[in-house]
Amino acid sequence: MKVPILDLKPAYAELRAELDAAYHRVMESGWVLLAKELESFEAEYATSVGAKHCVGVANGLEAMQLVLMALGVGPGDEVIVPSHGYIATWLAVTHVGAKPVPVEPDPQTYNLDPNRLAAAITPRTKVILPIHLYGQTADMEAINAIAAARGLFVLEDAAQSHGALCRGRAAGALGHAAGVSFYPSKNLGALADAGAVTTSDDQLADKLRHLRNYGSKVRYHHEYLGLNSRLSELQAAFLRAKLPHLPAWNARRALLAGRYFTQLRGVGDLVLPTVPAWAAPVWHLFVIRTAHREALQAHLASRDIGTQIHYPIPPHLSSAYAFAGWKPGAFPLAEKFAHEVLSLPIGPHHPPAQIDHVCLAIGEFFAGLRQTA
Ligand SMILES: *Cc1c(COP(=O)(O)O)cnc(C)c1O
């Protein structure tokens, strides 16, 4: 049995009629940018999140970068980011000229640890930028409380958390604004790069509508130094077709996560995900930890089971950040997790039998370890 880590074909097979109709609608409209499909998607996505506005942009990285630009964050400013996460979050900060200030994760949830937040805040801090990693929100109640006390802006990185809840409220409406990615592998994925900002701040939303389009809303009248960062009509139409299916697809992921929990608890030295009582994750990834990661990954590969590592090198040790001078040991938790994490297959189109097969192969691996020990 072959178990791919990700396969986009079954999604098309399930939604062929809707996606084909979306394609034809755009082709026949004659409009390819900044028109009706985008406007409708923005309204529908904002509603689904519980935010007042959604502003479609080209991708998740630029969504966050544009918010920082809109806020005037730049050289001399600091933005707090998770030490354990994806480099895009840091790049958004670096690209506006500000300095990413990493904070270590809560070792249970892998998300930015609110208990370590206060110590990282300085007079230069402008924004706190937590990621809702692997589909589970950060502890936004604690983070928002600290931000409010210090007058700081909270920007969520909601790229992995479409539909995830924190105390009943959706990712994307938990801070002052959120950057969202619709990269094809995300829980809500377009068929190319796409992204958005959600916010309930009228002024910020208006400024973002300029900034994504050369700083202009009225053609050839440029109010700001903007980017070209637009979400195309075609991708907006595809996203409109997929959005109504998001809750059901997330529910399928949750079912598979349940299967992993049942079958993997107590197996070998595995550390399974922790879900706090207030969190309702959407299982963008199912991430386990083991000291035997490389051997386990090789064993699963030999059984045709795809896995991935999110992420093998923490941002602070990436060559791209060599200029900043962080040394190994600077963020020990991020470094430890980078050595131990392994993402197992989980997606709305994995049949439960495939997940059972993965669990069997993992059991087999650890049984083999015991014998050789
Ligand atoms: C995917 C992702 C991004 C970047 O989104 P793009 O649309 O690929 O630019 C940012 N942050 C996190 C946590 C992501 O998973």
mmCIF file of C-alpha atoms and ligand atoms in Angstrom:
data_model
loop_
_atom_site.group_PDB
_atom_site.id
_atom_site.type_symbol
_atom_site.label_atom_id
_atom_site.label_comp_id
_atom_site.label_asym_id
_atom_site.label_seq_id
_atom_site.Cartn_x
_atom_site.Cartn_y
_atom_site.Cartn_z
ATOM 1 C CA MET A 1 0.000 0.000 0.000
ATOM 2 C CA LYS A 2 1.470 3.349 -1.082
ATOM 3 C CA VAL A 3 0.735 6.255 1.281
ATOM 4 C CA PRO A 4 1.703 9.652 -0.151
ATOM 5 C CA ILE A 5 2.348 12.532 2.226
ATOM 6 C CA LEU A 6 0.275 14.723 -0.102
ATOM 7 C CA ASP A 7 -1.655 14.112 -3.317
ATOM 8 C CA LEU A 8 -3.737 16.878 -4.907
ATOM 9 C CA LYS A 9 -5.468 14.663 -7.485
ATOM 10 C CA PRO A 10 -8.184 13.203 -5.211
ATOM 11 C CA ALA A 11 -9.243 16.758 -4.251
ATOM 12 C CA TYR A 12 -9.850 17.520 -7.907
ATOM 13 C CA ALA A 13 -11.662 14.210 -8.376
ATOM 14 C CA GLU A 14 -14.039 15.090 -5.522
ATOM 15 C CA LEU A 15 -14.674 18.707 -6.581
ATOM 16 C CA ARG A 16 -14.288 18.399 -10.346
ATOM 17 C CA ALA A 17 -17.730 19.826 -11.176
ATOM 18 C CA GLU A 18 -17.321 22.844 -8.879
ATOM 19 C CA LEU A 19 -13.726 23.586 -9.893
ATOM 20 C CA ASP A 20 -14.484 23.228 -13.601
ATOM 21 C CA ALA A 21 -17.479 25.548 -13.206
ATOM 22 C CA ALA A 22 -15.264 28.079 -11.395
ATOM 23 C CA TYR A 23 -12.745 27.970 -14.240
ATOM 24 C CA HIS A 24 -15.427 28.509 -16.865
ATOM 25 C CA ARG A 25 -17.008 31.350 -14.911
ATOM 26 C CA VAL A 26 -13.720 33.249 -14.882
ATOM 27 C CA MET A 27 -12.893 32.498 -18.520
ATOM 28 C CA GLU A 28 -16.292 33.699 -19.638
ATOM 29 C CA SER A 29 -16.236 36.816 -17.454
ATOM 30 C CA GLY A 30 -13.216 38.252 -19.256
ATOM 31 C CA TRP A 31 -11.870 39.543 -15.911
ATOM 32 C CA VAL A 32 -8.709 38.051 -14.490
ATOM 33 C CA LEU A 33 -7.645 40.411 -11.666
ATOM 34 C CA LEU A 34 -9.335 42.473 -8.920
ATOM 35 C CA ALA A 35 -12.900 41.730 -9.978
ATOM 36 C CA LYS A 36 -16.020 39.884 -8.835
ATOM 37 C CA GLU A 37 -14.591 36.499 -7.839
ATOM 38 C CA LEU A 38 -12.034 38.101 -5.542
ATOM 39 C CA GLU A 39 -14.619 40.417 -4.026
ATOM 40 C CA SER A 40 -16.959 37.507 -3.354
ATOM 41 C CA PHE A 41 -14.228 35.287 -1.967
ATOM 42 C CA GLU A 42 -13.047 38.064 0.334
ATOM 43 C CA ALA A 43 -16.561 38.480 1.729
ATOM 44 C CA GLU A 44 -17.088 34.723 2.119
ATOM 45 C CA TYR A 45 -13.714 34.107 3.750
ATOM 46 C CA ALA A 46 -14.083 37.053 6.146
ATOM 47 C CA THR A 47 -17.459 35.666 7.221
ATOM 48 C CA SER A 48 -16.051 32.177 7.721
ATOM 49 C CA VAL A 49 -13.355 33.557 10.022
ATOM 50 C CA GLY A 50 -15.535 36.076 11.849
ATOM 51 C CA ALA A 51 -13.434 39.046 10.742
ATOM 52 C CA LYS A 52 -14.834 42.220 9.183
ATOM 53 C CA HIS A 53 -12.438 42.268 6.237
ATOM 54 C CA CYS A 54 -10.449 39.916 4.065
ATOM 55 C CA VAL A 55 -7.959 41.360 1.588
ATOM 56 C CA GLY A 56 -6.700 38.858 -0.970
ATOM 57 C CA VAL A 57 -2.990 39.026 -1.787
ATOM 58 C CA ALA A 58 -0.464 36.951 -3.718
ATOM 59 C CA ASN A 59 0.740 34.645 -0.920
ATOM 60 C CA GLY A 60 1.109 34.206 2.823
ATOM 61 C CA LEU A 61 4.553 35.740 3.092
ATOM 62 C CA GLU A 62 3.428 38.977 1.447
ATOM 63 C CA ALA A 63 0.219 38.984 3.502
ATOM 64 C CA MET A 64 2.330 39.399 6.641
ATOM 65 C CA GLN A 65 4.837 41.694 4.968
ATOM 66 C CA LEU A 66 2.044 43.982 3.751
ATOM 67 C CA VAL A 67 0.551 44.251 7.245
ATOM 68 C CA LEU A 68 3.949 45.241 8.640
ATOM 69 C CA MET A 69 4.342 47.776 5.802
ATOM 70 C CA ALA A 70 0.884 49.175 6.516
ATOM 71 C CA LEU A 71 1.812 49.598 10.177
ATOM 72 C CA GLY A 72 5.011 51.403 9.224
ATOM 73 C CA VAL A 73 7.185 48.774 10.902
ATOM 74 C CA GLY A 74 10.745 49.110 9.626
ATOM 75 C CA PRO A 75 14.397 49.579 10.489
ATOM 76 C CA GLY A 76 14.994 49.942 14.226
ATOM 77 C CA ASP A 77 11.790 48.062 15.078
ATOM 78 C CA GLU A 78 11.518 44.590 16.554
ATOM 79 C CA VAL A 79 8.882 41.939 15.882
ATOM 80 C CA ILE A 80 8.536 38.908 18.118
ATOM 81 C CA VAL A 81 8.401 35.638 16.170
ATOM 82 C CA PRO A 82 8.453 31.960 17.172
ATOM 83 C CA SER A 83 11.919 30.326 17.220
ATOM 84 C CA HIS A 84 10.212 27.099 16.119
ATOM 85 C CA GLY A 85 8.318 27.567 12.879
ATOM 86 C CA TYR A 86 8.588 28.360 9.221
ATOM 87 C CA ILE A 87 11.094 30.874 7.898
ATOM 88 C CA ALA A 88 8.423 32.822 5.940
ATOM 89 C CA THR A 89 7.226 34.408 9.178
ATOM 90 C CA TRP A 90 10.715 35.727 9.873
ATOM 91 C CA LEU A 91 11.222 36.828 6.262
ATOM 92 C CA ALA A 92 8.151 39.057 6.409
ATOM 93 C CA VAL A 93 9.848 40.919 9.265
ATOM 94 C CA THR A 94 13.279 41.010 7.657
ATOM 95 C CA HIS A 95 11.868 42.247 4.330
ATOM 96 C CA VAL A 96 10.465 45.415 5.933
ATOM 97 C CA GLY A 97 13.844 46.086 7.547
ATOM 98 C CA ALA A 98 12.786 45.194 11.087
ATOM 99 C CA LYS A 99 14.442 42.649 13.357
ATOM 100 C CA PRO A 100 12.835 39.278 14.164
ATOM 101 C CA VAL A 101 13.165 38.537 17.887
ATOM 102 C CA PRO A 102 12.648 34.810 18.431
ATOM 103 C CA VAL A 103 10.802 33.369 21.413
ATOM 104 C CA GLU A 104 11.007 29.665 22.256
ATOM 105 C CA PRO A 105 7.955 27.389 22.038
ATOM 106 C CA ASP A 106 5.852 25.808 24.728
ATOM 107 C CA PRO A 107 7.351 22.285 24.652
ATOM 108 C CA GLN A 108 3.873 20.721 24.816
ATOM 109 C CA THR A 109 2.172 22.576 21.973
ATOM 110 C CA TYR A 110 5.210 23.757 19.933
ATOM 111 C CA ASN A 111 3.599 27.207 19.728
ATOM 112 C CA LEU A 112 5.124 30.445 21.016
ATOM 113 C CA ASP A 113 5.328 30.198 24.810
ATOM 114 C CA PRO A 114 3.483 33.167 26.399
ATOM 115 C CA ASN A 115 5.522 32.666 29.588
ATOM 116 C CA ARG A 116 8.676 33.602 27.699
ATOM 117 C CA LEU A 117 7.115 36.536 25.879
ATOM 118 C CA ALA A 118 7.479 39.371 28.401
ATOM 119 C CA ALA A 119 11.257 38.877 28.650
ATOM 120 C CA ALA A 120 11.624 39.377 24.877
ATOM 121 C CA ILE A 121 9.747 42.699 24.747
ATOM 122 C CA THR A 122 11.872 45.850 24.517
ATOM 123 C CA PRO A 123 11.033 49.520 23.842
ATOM 124 C CA ARG A 124 11.637 48.727 20.144
ATOM 125 C CA THR A 125 9.038 45.943 19.999
ATOM 126 C CA LYS A 126 6.118 46.872 17.712
ATOM 127 C CA VAL A 127 4.390 43.606 16.866
ATOM 128 C CA ILE A 128 3.945 40.096 18.231
ATOM 129 C CA LEU A 129 3.709 37.571 15.386
ATOM 130 C CA PRO A 130 2.739 34.109 16.662
ATOM 131 C CA ILE A 131 2.232 31.155 14.304
ATOM 132 C CA HIS A 132 -0.651 28.725 14.786
ATOM 133 C CA LEU A 133 1.680 25.862 13.995
ATOM 134 C CA TYR A 134 0.606 22.505 12.531
ATOM 135 C CA GLY A 135 -3.069 23.598 12.631
ATOM 136 C CA GLN A 136 -3.375 24.430 16.328
ATOM 137 C CA THR A 137 -3.660 28.002 17.549
ATOM 138 C CA ALA A 138 -1.177 29.570 19.900
ATOM 139 C CA ASP A 139 -2.460 30.498 23.369
ATOM 140 C CA MET A 140 -3.951 33.751 22.127
ATOM 141 C CA GLU A 141 -5.675 34.661 25.379
ATOM 142 C CA ALA A 142 -2.304 34.829 27.150
ATOM 143 C CA ILE A 143 -0.543 36.489 24.197
ATOM 144 C CA ASN A 144 -3.287 39.098 23.723
ATOM 145 C CA ALA A 145 -3.238 39.951 27.429
ATOM 146 C CA ILE A 146 0.496 40.697 27.310
ATOM 147 C CA ALA A 147 0.133 42.616 24.035
ATOM 148 C CA ALA A 148 -2.717 44.729 25.415
ATOM 149 C CA ALA A 149 -0.750 45.573 28.573
ATOM 150 C CA ARG A 150 2.206 46.733 26.434
ATOM 151 C CA GLY A 151 0.196 48.350 23.622
ATOM 152 C CA LEU A 152 1.542 45.960 20.991
ATOM 153 C CA PHE A 153 -0.036 44.898 17.715
ATOM 154 C CA VAL A 154 -0.784 41.170 17.342
ATOM 155 C CA LEU A 155 -0.407 39.706 13.850
ATOM 156 C CA GLU A 156 -1.326 36.030 13.536
ATOM 157 C CA ASP A 157 0.404 33.741 11.081
ATOM 158 C CA ALA A 158 -2.698 31.715 10.202
ATOM 159 C CA ALA A 159 -1.173 29.898 7.214
ATOM 160 C CA GLN A 160 -1.619 26.448 8.754
ATOM 161 C CA SER A 161 -4.816 26.966 10.703
ATOM 162 C CA HIS A 162 -7.845 27.525 8.428
ATOM 163 C CA GLY A 163 -10.822 26.770 10.646
ATOM 164 C CA ALA A 164 -8.843 26.169 13.853
ATOM 165 C CA LEU A 165 -10.426 27.512 17.028
ATOM 166 C CA CYS A 166 -9.032 29.040 20.204
ATOM 167 C CA ARG A 167 -11.687 29.138 22.928
ATOM 168 C CA GLY A 168 -14.381 28.972 20.256
ATOM 169 C CA ARG A 169 -13.009 31.785 18.089
ATOM 170 C CA ALA A 170 -11.403 31.190 14.721
ATOM 171 C CA ALA A 171 -7.778 31.644 13.767
ATOM 172 C CA GLY A 172 -7.621 34.808 11.700
ATOM 173 C CA ALA A 173 -9.843 36.719 14.116
ATOM 174 C CA LEU A 174 -7.769 36.241 17.277
ATOM 175 C CA GLY A 175 -5.411 39.202 16.958
ATOM 176 C CA HIS A 176 -5.493 42.623 15.235
ATOM 177 C CA ALA A 177 -4.815 41.066 11.839
ATOM 178 C CA ALA A 178 -3.794 37.731 10.371
ATOM 179 C CA GLY A 179 -1.747 36.646 7.397
ATOM 180 C CA VAL A 180 -3.196 33.612 5.636
ATOM 181 C CA SER A 181 -1.692 31.411 2.943
ATOM 182 C CA PHE A 182 -3.663 29.430 0.399
ATOM 183 C CA TYR A 183 -0.594 27.576 -0.866
ATOM 184 C CA PRO A 184 -1.897 24.371 -2.485
ATOM 185 C CA SER A 185 -0.969 22.058 0.417
ATOM 186 C CA LYS A 186 -2.702 24.132 3.115
ATOM 187 C CA ASN A 187 -6.053 23.055 4.560
ATOM 188 C CA LEU A 188 -7.681 25.585 2.244
ATOM 189 C CA GLY A 189 -5.428 25.552 -0.788
ATOM 190 C CA ALA A 190 -5.642 27.312 -4.141
ATOM 191 C CA LEU A 191 -4.151 25.764 -7.280
ATOM 192 C CA ALA A 192 -1.188 28.127 -7.233
ATOM 193 C CA ASP A 193 0.164 30.658 -4.751
ATOM 194 C CA ALA A 194 -2.438 32.805 -3.019
ATOM 195 C CA GLY A 195 -2.928 34.492 0.331
ATOM 196 C CA ALA A 196 -4.942 37.034 2.288
ATOM 197 C CA VAL A 197 -5.065 39.283 5.307
ATOM 198 C CA THR A 198 -8.042 39.130 7.634
ATOM 199 C CA THR A 199 -8.725 41.988 10.033
ATOM 200 C CA SER A 200 -11.593 43.897 11.596
ATOM 201 C CA ASP A 201 -9.672 47.186 11.360
ATOM 202 C CA ASP A 202 -11.304 49.339 8.611
ATOM 203 C CA GLN A 203 -8.322 51.638 8.111
ATOM 204 C CA LEU A 204 -5.815 48.820 7.939
ATOM 205 C CA ALA A 205 -7.952 46.922 5.414
ATOM 206 C CA ASP A 206 -8.243 50.009 3.223
ATOM 207 C CA LYS A 207 -4.511 50.618 3.311
ATOM 208 C CA LEU A 208 -3.853 46.982 2.419
ATOM 209 C CA ARG A 209 -6.146 47.271 -0.614
ATOM 210 C CA HIS A 210 -3.827 50.027 -1.830
ATOM 211 C CA LEU A 211 -0.587 48.340 -0.848
ATOM 212 C CA ARG A 212 -1.312 45.089 -2.711
ATOM 213 C CA ASN A 213 -1.825 47.058 -5.926
ATOM 214 C CA TYR A 214 1.162 49.463 -6.255
ATOM 215 C CA GLY A 215 -0.228 51.626 -3.466
ATOM 216 C CA SER A 216 -3.203 52.550 -5.613
ATOM 217 C CA LYS A 217 -6.960 52.047 -5.545
ATOM 218 C CA VAL A 218 -7.780 54.535 -8.274
ATOM 219 C CA ARG A 219 -5.784 53.711 -11.395
ATOM 220 C CA TYR A 220 -2.575 55.742 -11.711
ATOM 221 C CA HIS A 221 -3.186 57.523 -8.405
ATOM 222 C CA HIS A 222 -0.539 56.137 -6.053
ATOM 223 C CA GLU A 223 -1.000 56.913 -2.375
ATOM 224 C CA TYR A 224 1.667 54.583 -0.962
ATOM 225 C CA LEU A 225 4.823 52.717 -1.982
ATOM 226 C CA GLY A 226 3.031 49.437 -2.622
ATOM 227 C CA LEU A 227 3.816 45.999 -3.952
ATOM 228 C CA ASN A 228 2.224 44.021 -6.730
ATOM 229 C CA SER A 229 0.636 41.286 -4.632
ATOM 230 C CA ARG A 230 -2.750 40.278 -5.971
ATOM 231 C CA LEU A 231 -4.903 37.164 -5.676
ATOM 232 C CA SER A 232 -6.101 36.297 -9.186
ATOM 233 C CA GLU A 233 -9.741 35.854 -10.179
ATOM 234 C CA LEU A 234 -9.055 32.249 -11.144
ATOM 235 C CA GLN A 235 -7.557 31.352 -7.759
ATOM 236 C CA ALA A 236 -10.321 33.261 -5.958
ATOM 237 C CA ALA A 237 -12.910 31.263 -7.916
ATOM 238 C CA PHE A 238 -11.180 27.961 -7.012
ATOM 239 C CA LEU A 239 -11.027 29.014 -3.363
ATOM 240 C CA ARG A 240 -14.744 29.872 -3.432
ATOM 241 C CA ALA A 241 -15.435 26.362 -4.703
ATOM 242 C CA LYS A 242 -13.366 24.798 -1.932
ATOM 243 C CA LEU A 243 -14.296 26.989 1.050
ATOM 244 C CA PRO A 244 -17.711 25.354 1.697
ATOM 245 C CA HIS A 245 -15.947 21.971 1.963
ATOM 246 C CA LEU A 246 -13.359 23.147 4.486
ATOM 247 C CA PRO A 247 -15.294 22.127 7.632
ATOM 248 C CA ALA A 248 -15.939 18.604 6.319
ATOM 249 C CA TRP A 249 -12.347 18.242 5.138
ATOM 250 C CA ASN A 250 -11.034 19.417 8.500
ATOM 251 C CA ALA A 251 -13.359 16.907 10.197
ATOM 252 C CA ARG A 252 -11.847 14.121 8.096
ATOM 253 C CA ARG A 253 -8.378 15.200 9.214
ATOM 254 C CA ALA A 254 -9.546 15.124 12.838
ATOM 255 C CA LEU A 255 -10.836 11.590 12.388
ATOM 256 C CA LEU A 256 -7.449 10.475 11.101
ATOM 257 C CA ALA A 257 -5.668 12.279 13.950
ATOM 258 C CA GLY A 258 -7.879 10.304 16.338
ATOM 259 C CA ARG A 259 -6.729 7.074 14.674
ATOM 260 C CA TYR A 260 -3.088 8.060 15.130
ATOM 261 C CA PHE A 261 -3.672 8.832 18.819
ATOM 262 C CA THR A 262 -5.411 5.516 19.443
ATOM 263 C CA GLN A 263 -2.806 3.413 17.682
ATOM 264 C CA LEU A 264 0.430 5.272 18.469
ATOM 265 C CA ARG A 265 0.027 5.999 22.184
ATOM 266 C CA GLY A 266 2.804 4.284 24.128
ATOM 267 C CA VAL A 267 4.618 3.082 21.006
ATOM 268 C CA GLY A 268 8.412 3.327 21.291
ATOM 269 C CA ASP A 269 9.656 6.722 22.437
ATOM 270 C CA LEU A 270 7.061 8.605 20.373
ATOM 271 C CA VAL A 271 5.895 11.990 21.598
ATOM 272 C CA LEU A 272 2.401 12.656 20.228
ATOM 273 C CA PRO A 273 0.818 16.116 19.839
ATOM 274 C CA THR A 274 -0.742 17.774 22.888
ATOM 275 C CA VAL A 275 -4.094 19.522 22.520
ATOM 276 C CA PRO A 276 -5.023 21.922 25.347
ATOM 277 C CA ALA A 277 -8.683 21.885 26.412
ATOM 278 C CA TRP A 278 -9.267 25.330 24.856
ATOM 279 C CA ALA A 279 -7.905 24.382 21.424
ATOM 280 C CA ALA A 280 -9.711 22.865 18.443
ATOM 281 C CA PRO A 281 -6.943 22.118 15.926
ATOM 282 C CA VAL A 282 -7.441 21.381 12.220
ATOM 283 C CA TRP A 283 -4.481 19.004 11.841
ATOM 284 C CA HIS A 284 -2.695 20.716 8.993
ATOM 285 C CA LEU A 285 0.115 18.329 9.966
ATOM 286 C CA PHE A 286 0.316 15.404 12.358
ATOM 287 C CA VAL A 287 3.737 15.825 13.923
ATOM 288 C CA ILE A 288 5.362 13.226 16.146
ATOM 289 C CA ARG A 289 8.773 13.332 17.823
ATOM 290 C CA THR A 290 11.289 10.543 18.254
ATOM 291 C CA ALA A 291 15.025 10.255 18.924
ATOM 292 C CA HIS A 292 15.060 7.685 16.067
ATOM 293 C CA ARG A 293 13.647 10.042 13.457
ATOM 294 C CA GLU A 294 16.008 9.321 10.540
ATOM 295 C CA ALA A 295 15.753 5.538 10.935
ATOM 296 C CA LEU A 296 11.968 5.696 11.300
ATOM 297 C CA GLN A 297 11.641 7.901 8.248
ATOM 298 C CA ALA A 298 13.822 5.503 6.226
ATOM 299 C CA HIS A 299 11.787 2.520 7.435
ATOM 300 C CA LEU A 300 8.536 4.189 6.403
ATOM 301 C CA ALA A 301 10.026 5.180 3.039
ATOM 302 C CA SER A 302 10.961 1.530 2.464
ATOM 303 C CA ARG A 303 7.257 0.733 2.975
ATOM 304 C CA ASP A 304 6.211 3.408 0.424
ATOM 305 C CA ILE A 305 4.974 5.719 3.196
ATOM 306 C CA GLY A 306 5.741 9.387 2.638
ATOM 307 C CA THR A 307 6.731 11.627 5.545
ATOM 308 C CA GLN A 308 8.234 15.100 5.845
ATOM 309 C CA ILE A 309 10.176 17.151 8.359
ATOM 310 C CA HIS A 310 8.659 20.503 9.333
ATOM 311 C CA TYR A 311 11.270 21.903 9.621
ATOM 312 C CA PRO A 312 14.788 20.440 9.572
ATOM 313 C CA ILE A 313 16.689 23.708 10.131
ATOM 314 C CA PRO A 314 15.364 26.389 12.481
ATOM 315 C CA PRO A 315 15.282 29.849 10.881
ATOM 316 C CA HIS A 316 18.042 31.217 13.153
ATOM 317 C CA LEU A 317 20.493 28.582 11.880
ATOM 318 C CA SER A 318 19.508 28.943 8.208
ATOM 319 C CA SER A 319 22.275 30.289 5.984
ATOM 320 C CA ALA A 320 19.975 33.163 5.057
ATOM 321 C CA TYR A 321 20.218 34.444 8.650
ATOM 322 C CA ALA A 322 23.987 33.916 9.055
ATOM 323 C CA PHE A 323 24.337 37.727 8.961
ATOM 324 C CA ALA A 324 22.449 37.972 12.253
ATOM 325 C CA GLY A 325 25.087 35.893 14.044
ATOM 326 C CA TRP A 326 22.950 33.348 15.933
ATOM 327 C CA LYS A 327 24.990 30.301 16.980
ATOM 328 C CA PRO A 328 23.860 26.716 17.657
ATOM 329 C CA GLY A 329 22.487 26.645 21.184
ATOM 330 C CA ALA A 330 20.839 30.064 20.883
ATOM 331 C CA PHE A 331 17.337 28.507 20.840
ATOM 332 C CA PRO A 332 17.713 24.996 22.261
ATOM 333 C CA LEU A 333 14.052 23.967 22.043
ATOM 334 C CA ALA A 334 13.740 24.983 18.400
ATOM 335 C CA GLU A 335 16.973 23.102 17.686
ATOM 336 C CA LYS A 336 15.871 19.983 19.581
ATOM 337 C CA PHE A 337 12.515 19.875 17.790
ATOM 338 C CA ALA A 338 14.186 20.387 14.415
ATOM 339 C CA HIS A 339 16.100 17.153 15.128
ATOM 340 C CA GLU A 340 13.126 15.136 16.336
ATOM 341 C CA VAL A 341 9.944 16.127 14.492
ATOM 342 C CA LEU A 342 8.400 13.992 11.771
ATOM 343 C CA SER A 343 5.155 14.744 9.930
ATOM 344 C CA LEU A 344 2.991 11.701 9.155
ATOM 345 C CA PRO A 345 0.508 11.584 6.273
ATOM 346 C CA ILE A 346 -2.768 13.321 7.141
ATOM 347 C CA GLY A 347 -5.185 14.872 4.701
ATOM 348 C CA PRO A 348 -8.855 14.836 3.797
ATOM 349 C CA HIS A 349 -8.242 12.226 1.115
ATOM 350 C CA HIS A 350 -6.231 9.668 3.049
ATOM 351 C CA PRO A 351 -8.489 6.648 3.609
ATOM 352 C CA PRO A 352 -8.441 5.544 7.277
ATOM 353 C CA ALA A 353 -6.962 2.209 6.147
ATOM 354 C CA GLN A 354 -3.847 4.073 4.964
ATOM 355 C CA ILE A 355 -3.413 5.648 8.397
ATOM 356 C CA ASP A 356 -3.782 2.222 10.039
ATOM 357 C CA HIS A 357 -1.112 0.970 7.648
ATOM 358 C CA VAL A 358 1.233 3.796 8.708
ATOM 359 C CA CYS A 359 0.630 2.935 12.381
ATOM 360 C CA LEU A 360 1.387 -0.753 11.756
ATOM 361 C CA ALA A 361 4.637 0.136 10.007
ATOM 362 C CA ILE A 362 5.627 2.402 12.919
ATOM 363 C CA GLY A 363 4.848 -0.378 15.415
ATOM 364 C CA GLU A 364 6.936 -2.753 13.334
ATOM 365 C CA PHE A 365 9.855 -0.296 13.373
ATOM 366 C CA PHE A 366 9.894 0.053 17.156
ATOM 367 C CA ALA A 367 9.453 -3.719 17.653
ATOM 368 C CA GLY A 368 12.554 -4.174 15.476
ATOM 369 C CA LEU A 369 14.453 -1.608 17.591
ATOM 370 C CA ARG A 370 13.630 -3.545 20.778
ATOM 371 C CA GLN A 371 14.997 -6.744 19.272
ATOM 372 C CA THR A 372 18.305 -5.200 18.231
ATOM 373 C CA ALA A 373 18.694 -3.402 21.595
HETATM 374 C C1 LIG B 1 2.922 28.268 4.155
HETATM 375 C C2 LIG B 1 3.344 29.126 5.269
HETATM 376 C C3 LIG B 1 3.711 30.468 5.072
HETATM 377 C C4 LIG B 1 3.942 31.067 3.732
HETATM 378 O O1 LIG B 1 2.860 31.079 2.904
HETATM 379 P P1 LIG B 1 3.107 31.283 1.320
HETATM 380 O O2 LIG B 1 1.749 31.438 0.786
HETATM 381 O O3 LIG B 1 3.793 30.033 0.852
HETATM 382 O O4 LIG B 1 3.958 32.484 1.152
HETATM 383 C C5 LIG B 1 3.970 31.246 6.177
HETATM 384 N N1 LIG B 1 3.914 30.752 7.411
HETATM 385 C C6 LIG B 1 3.589 29.463 7.652
HETATM 386 C C7 LIG B 1 3.524 28.983 9.055
HETATM 387 C C8 LIG B 1 3.323 28.606 6.596
HETATM 388 O O5 LIG B 1 3.029 27.331 6.833
#
